């Protein structure tokens, strides 16, 4: 049986709001890595990656398949599919896991871990009153 790991919600210094389920992951692509702090969002249909993080990982925009536009405040952004490997030592010791992102052509977003495919890799329970969330590997 998989072991669950509990994380605390984080205070958002930019908005002054408290209580966001943020998760730190290392992302890997073609020998490069970047540590990101992303929002675990059960209401998001896809994982979202800002443009500059994809570039920092060595991805080339024109090499990736275009996707349909996203909704909401990212509806004007162009989007490409980008498959990365993720790692968090608390979730999986010495093992990465695949993450597919909607890589946007803007930095006007944060990293988001959504239904496709973060929630396909992990079960997530939110405990809002306790300001914690729990992640279990499937």
PDB file of C-alpha atoms in Angstrom:
ATOM      1  CA  UNK A   1       0.000   0.000   0.000  1.00  0.00           C
ATOM      2  CA  UNK A   2       1.235   3.485  -0.842  1.00  0.00           C
ATOM      3  CA  UNK A   3       2.132   5.842   1.948  1.00  0.00           C
ATOM      4  CA  UNK A   4       0.459   9.231   2.207  1.00  0.00           C
ATOM      5  CA  UNK A   5       2.410  12.421   2.737  1.00  0.00           C
ATOM      6  CA  UNK A   6       0.805  15.484   4.310  1.00  0.00           C
ATOM      7  CA  UNK A   7       1.840  19.013   3.323  1.00  0.00           C
ATOM      8  CA  UNK A   8       0.906  22.377   4.838  1.00  0.00           C
ATOM      9  CA  UNK A   9      -0.847  25.094   2.870  1.00  0.00           C
ATOM     10  CA  UNK A  10       1.357  28.085   2.106  1.00  0.00           C
ATOM     11  CA  UNK A  11       0.808  31.801   2.562  1.00  0.00           C
ATOM     12  CA  UNK A  12       0.844  33.697  -0.750  1.00  0.00           C
ATOM     13  CA  UNK A  13       3.200  36.650  -0.327  1.00  0.00           C
ATOM     14  CA  UNK A  14       2.027  38.237  -3.608  1.00  0.00           C
ATOM     15  CA  UNK A  15      -1.678  38.423  -2.779  1.00  0.00           C
ATOM     16  CA  UNK A  16      -1.576  38.471   1.010  1.00  0.00           C
ATOM     17  CA  UNK A  17      -3.977  35.533   1.038  1.00  0.00           C
ATOM     18  CA  UNK A  18      -3.381  32.486   3.174  1.00  0.00           C
ATOM     19  CA  UNK A  19      -4.032  28.875   2.513  1.00  0.00           C
ATOM     20  CA  UNK A  20      -2.851  27.602  -0.846  1.00  0.00           C
ATOM     21  CA  UNK A  21      -1.909  23.956  -1.486  1.00  0.00           C
ATOM     22  CA  UNK A  22       1.546  24.484  -2.971  1.00  0.00           C
ATOM     23  CA  UNK A  23       3.930  21.637  -3.801  1.00  0.00           C
ATOM     24  CA  UNK A  24       7.638  21.857  -4.568  1.00  0.00           C
ATOM     25  CA  UNK A  25       8.802  19.547  -7.352  1.00  0.00           C
ATOM     26  CA  UNK A  26      11.945  19.163  -9.390  1.00  0.00           C
ATOM     27  CA  UNK A  27      11.159  19.046 -13.106  1.00  0.00           C
ATOM     28  CA  UNK A  28      13.527  17.328 -15.548  1.00  0.00           C
ATOM     29  CA  UNK A  29      13.866  17.565 -19.323  1.00  0.00           C
ATOM     30  CA  UNK A  30      16.793  16.442 -21.483  1.00  0.00           C
ATOM     31  CA  UNK A  31      19.389  16.565 -18.713  1.00  0.00           C
ATOM     32  CA  UNK A  32      18.262  19.875 -17.231  1.00  0.00           C
ATOM     33  CA  UNK A  33      16.218  20.469 -14.117  1.00  0.00           C
ATOM     34  CA  UNK A  34      14.280  23.266 -12.448  1.00  0.00           C
ATOM     35  CA  UNK A  35      12.741  23.368  -8.982  1.00  0.00           C
ATOM     36  CA  UNK A  36       9.212  24.793  -9.047  1.00  0.00           C
ATOM     37  CA  UNK A  37       6.562  25.545  -6.462  1.00  0.00           C
ATOM     38  CA  UNK A  38       3.203  24.758  -8.037  1.00  0.00           C
ATOM     39  CA  UNK A  39      -0.434  25.039  -7.039  1.00  0.00           C
ATOM     40  CA  UNK A  40      -2.150  21.664  -6.559  1.00  0.00           C
ATOM     41  CA  UNK A  41      -5.507  22.493  -8.173  1.00  0.00           C
ATOM     42  CA  UNK A  42      -8.259  19.886  -8.416  1.00  0.00           C
ATOM     43  CA  UNK A  43     -10.332  22.363 -10.456  1.00  0.00           C
ATOM     44  CA  UNK A  44      -7.701  22.689 -13.184  1.00  0.00           C
ATOM     45  CA  UNK A  45      -8.163  20.272 -16.076  1.00  0.00           C
ATOM     46  CA  UNK A  46      -4.466  20.265 -17.033  1.00  0.00           C
ATOM     47  CA  UNK A  47      -1.001  20.866 -15.634  1.00  0.00           C
ATOM     48  CA  UNK A  48       0.172  24.349 -16.662  1.00  0.00           C
ATOM     49  CA  UNK A  49       3.764  25.492 -17.168  1.00  0.00           C
ATOM     50  CA  UNK A  50       4.888  29.112 -17.726  1.00  0.00           C
ATOM     51  CA  UNK A  51       6.954  29.798 -20.843  1.00  0.00           C
ATOM     52  CA  UNK A  52      10.226  30.727 -19.101  1.00  0.00           C
ATOM     53  CA  UNK A  53      10.388  27.467 -17.150  1.00  0.00           C
ATOM     54  CA  UNK A  54      10.103  25.412 -20.343  1.00  0.00           C
ATOM     55  CA  UNK A  55      12.847  27.523 -21.938  1.00  0.00           C
ATOM     56  CA  UNK A  56      15.066  27.153 -18.836  1.00  0.00           C
ATOM     57  CA  UNK A  57      14.650  23.376 -19.153  1.00  0.00           C
ATOM     58  CA  UNK A  58      15.893  23.537 -22.746  1.00  0.00           C
ATOM     59  CA  UNK A  59      12.569  22.986 -24.513  1.00  0.00           C
ATOM     60  CA  UNK A  60      12.100  24.611 -27.927  1.00  0.00           C
ATOM     61  CA  UNK A  61       8.605  25.977 -28.521  1.00  0.00           C
ATOM     62  CA  UNK A  62       8.446  24.996 -32.211  1.00  0.00           C
ATOM     63  CA  UNK A  63       9.364  21.353 -31.445  1.00  0.00           C
ATOM     64  CA  UNK A  64       6.157  20.647 -29.488  1.00  0.00           C
ATOM     65  CA  UNK A  65       2.607  19.962 -30.635  1.00  0.00           C
ATOM     66  CA  UNK A  66       0.081  22.807 -30.374  1.00  0.00           C
ATOM     67  CA  UNK A  67      -2.890  22.245 -28.067  1.00  0.00           C
ATOM     68  CA  UNK A  68      -6.325  23.840 -27.895  1.00  0.00           C
ATOM     69  CA  UNK A  69      -6.409  27.110 -26.020  1.00  0.00           C
ATOM     70  CA  UNK A  70      -6.963  27.091 -22.284  1.00  0.00           C
ATOM     71  CA  UNK A  71      -9.928  28.792 -20.648  1.00  0.00           C
ATOM     72  CA  UNK A  72     -10.179  31.552 -18.079  1.00  0.00           C
ATOM     73  CA  UNK A  73      -7.427  34.126 -17.752  1.00  0.00           C
ATOM     74  CA  UNK A  74      -5.166  32.039 -20.037  1.00  0.00           C
ATOM     75  CA  UNK A  75      -7.651  31.963 -22.936  1.00  0.00           C
ATOM     76  CA  UNK A  76      -5.479  34.257 -25.061  1.00  0.00           C
ATOM     77  CA  UNK A  77      -2.308  32.179 -24.535  1.00  0.00           C
ATOM     78  CA  UNK A  78      -0.947  29.778 -27.128  1.00  0.00           C
ATOM     79  CA  UNK A  79      -0.267  26.340 -25.679  1.00  0.00           C
ATOM     80  CA  UNK A  80       2.033  23.423 -26.530  1.00  0.00           C
ATOM     81  CA  UNK A  81       2.298  19.920 -25.025  1.00  0.00           C
ATOM     82  CA  UNK A  82       5.467  19.325 -23.019  1.00  0.00           C
ATOM     83  CA  UNK A  83       6.261  16.012 -21.320  1.00  0.00           C
ATOM     84  CA  UNK A  84       8.591  16.285 -18.330  1.00  0.00           C
ATOM     85  CA  UNK A  85       9.677  14.104 -15.436  1.00  0.00           C
ATOM     86  CA  UNK A  86       8.831  15.204 -11.903  1.00  0.00           C
ATOM     87  CA  UNK A  87      10.476  14.367  -8.600  1.00  0.00           C
ATOM     88  CA  UNK A  88       9.761  14.964  -4.932  1.00  0.00           C
ATOM     89  CA  UNK A  89      11.716  12.878  -2.407  1.00  0.00           C
ATOM     90  CA  UNK A  90       8.784  12.795   0.015  1.00  0.00           C
ATOM     91  CA  UNK A  91       6.463  11.342  -2.616  1.00  0.00           C
ATOM     92  CA  UNK A  92       8.763   8.909  -4.395  1.00  0.00           C
ATOM     93  CA  UNK A  93      12.240   8.066  -3.164  1.00  0.00           C
ATOM     94  CA  UNK A  94      14.756   7.777  -6.035  1.00  0.00           C
ATOM     95  CA  UNK A  95      12.064   7.663  -8.713  1.00  0.00           C
ATOM     96  CA  UNK A  96      10.693  10.242 -11.129  1.00  0.00           C
ATOM     97  CA  UNK A  97       7.177  10.284 -12.554  1.00  0.00           C
ATOM     98  CA  UNK A  98       5.857  11.570 -15.901  1.00  0.00           C
ATOM     99  CA  UNK A  99       4.057  14.903 -16.040  1.00  0.00           C
ATOM    100  CA  UNK A 100       2.460  16.314 -19.172  1.00  0.00           C
ATOM    101  CA  UNK A 101       2.072  20.087 -19.200  1.00  0.00           C
ATOM    102  CA  UNK A 102       0.139  22.631 -21.184  1.00  0.00           C
ATOM    103  CA  UNK A 103       3.168  24.852 -21.804  1.00  0.00           C
ATOM    104  CA  UNK A 104       1.959  28.409 -22.317  1.00  0.00           C
ATOM    105  CA  UNK A 105       3.595  31.189 -24.302  1.00  0.00           C
ATOM    106  CA  UNK A 106       3.271  33.519 -21.306  1.00  0.00           C
ATOM    107  CA  UNK A 107       4.729  33.878 -17.843  1.00  0.00           C
ATOM    108  CA  UNK A 108       1.462  35.381 -16.610  1.00  0.00           C
ATOM    109  CA  UNK A 109       0.622  32.161 -14.753  1.00  0.00           C
ATOM    110  CA  UNK A 110       2.018  29.988 -12.025  1.00  0.00           C
ATOM    111  CA  UNK A 111       2.854  26.311 -12.282  1.00  0.00           C
ATOM    112  CA  UNK A 112      -0.378  24.365 -11.802  1.00  0.00           C
ATOM    113  CA  UNK A 113      -0.725  20.652 -11.100  1.00  0.00           C
ATOM    114  CA  UNK A 114      -4.148  19.658 -12.448  1.00  0.00           C
ATOM    115  CA  UNK A 115      -6.336  16.697 -13.363  1.00  0.00           C
ATOM    116  CA  UNK A 116      -4.361  15.840 -16.512  1.00  0.00           C
ATOM    117  CA  UNK A 117      -2.060  14.335 -15.405  1.00  0.00           C
ATOM    118  CA  UNK A 118      -1.004  15.079 -11.802  1.00  0.00           C
ATOM    119  CA  UNK A 119      -4.256  13.718 -10.371  1.00  0.00           C
ATOM    120  CA  UNK A 120      -3.845  10.614 -12.545  1.00  0.00           C
ATOM    121  CA  UNK A 121      -0.508   9.945 -10.822  1.00  0.00           C
ATOM    122  CA  UNK A 122      -1.619  10.741  -7.268  1.00  0.00           C
ATOM    123  CA  UNK A 123      -4.670  10.750  -5.028  1.00  0.00           C
ATOM    124  CA  UNK A 124      -4.998  14.096  -3.263  1.00  0.00           C
ATOM    125  CA  UNK A 125      -7.138  14.973  -0.242  1.00  0.00           C
ATOM    126  CA  UNK A 126      -7.576  18.569   0.902  1.00  0.00           C
ATOM    127  CA  UNK A 127      -8.148  19.434   4.559  1.00  0.00           C
ATOM    128  CA  UNK A 128      -8.947  23.138   4.245  1.00  0.00           C
ATOM    129  CA  UNK A 129      -9.884  23.684   7.912  1.00  0.00           C
ATOM    130  CA  UNK A 130      -6.512  22.225   8.917  1.00  0.00           C
ATOM    131  CA  UNK A 131      -4.669  24.093   6.135  1.00  0.00           C
ATOM    132  CA  UNK A 132      -3.128  20.816   4.931  1.00  0.00           C
ATOM    133  CA  UNK A 133      -3.379  18.452   1.973  1.00  0.00           C
ATOM    134  CA  UNK A 134      -2.365  14.828   1.608  1.00  0.00           C
ATOM    135  CA  UNK A 135      -0.873  13.125  -1.440  1.00  0.00           C
ATOM    136  CA  UNK A 136      -0.797   9.370  -2.026  1.00  0.00           C
ATOM    137  CA  UNK A 137       0.920   7.659  -4.962  1.00  0.00           C
ATOM    138  CA  UNK A 138      -1.508   5.530  -6.979  1.00  0.00           C
TER     139      UNK A 138
END
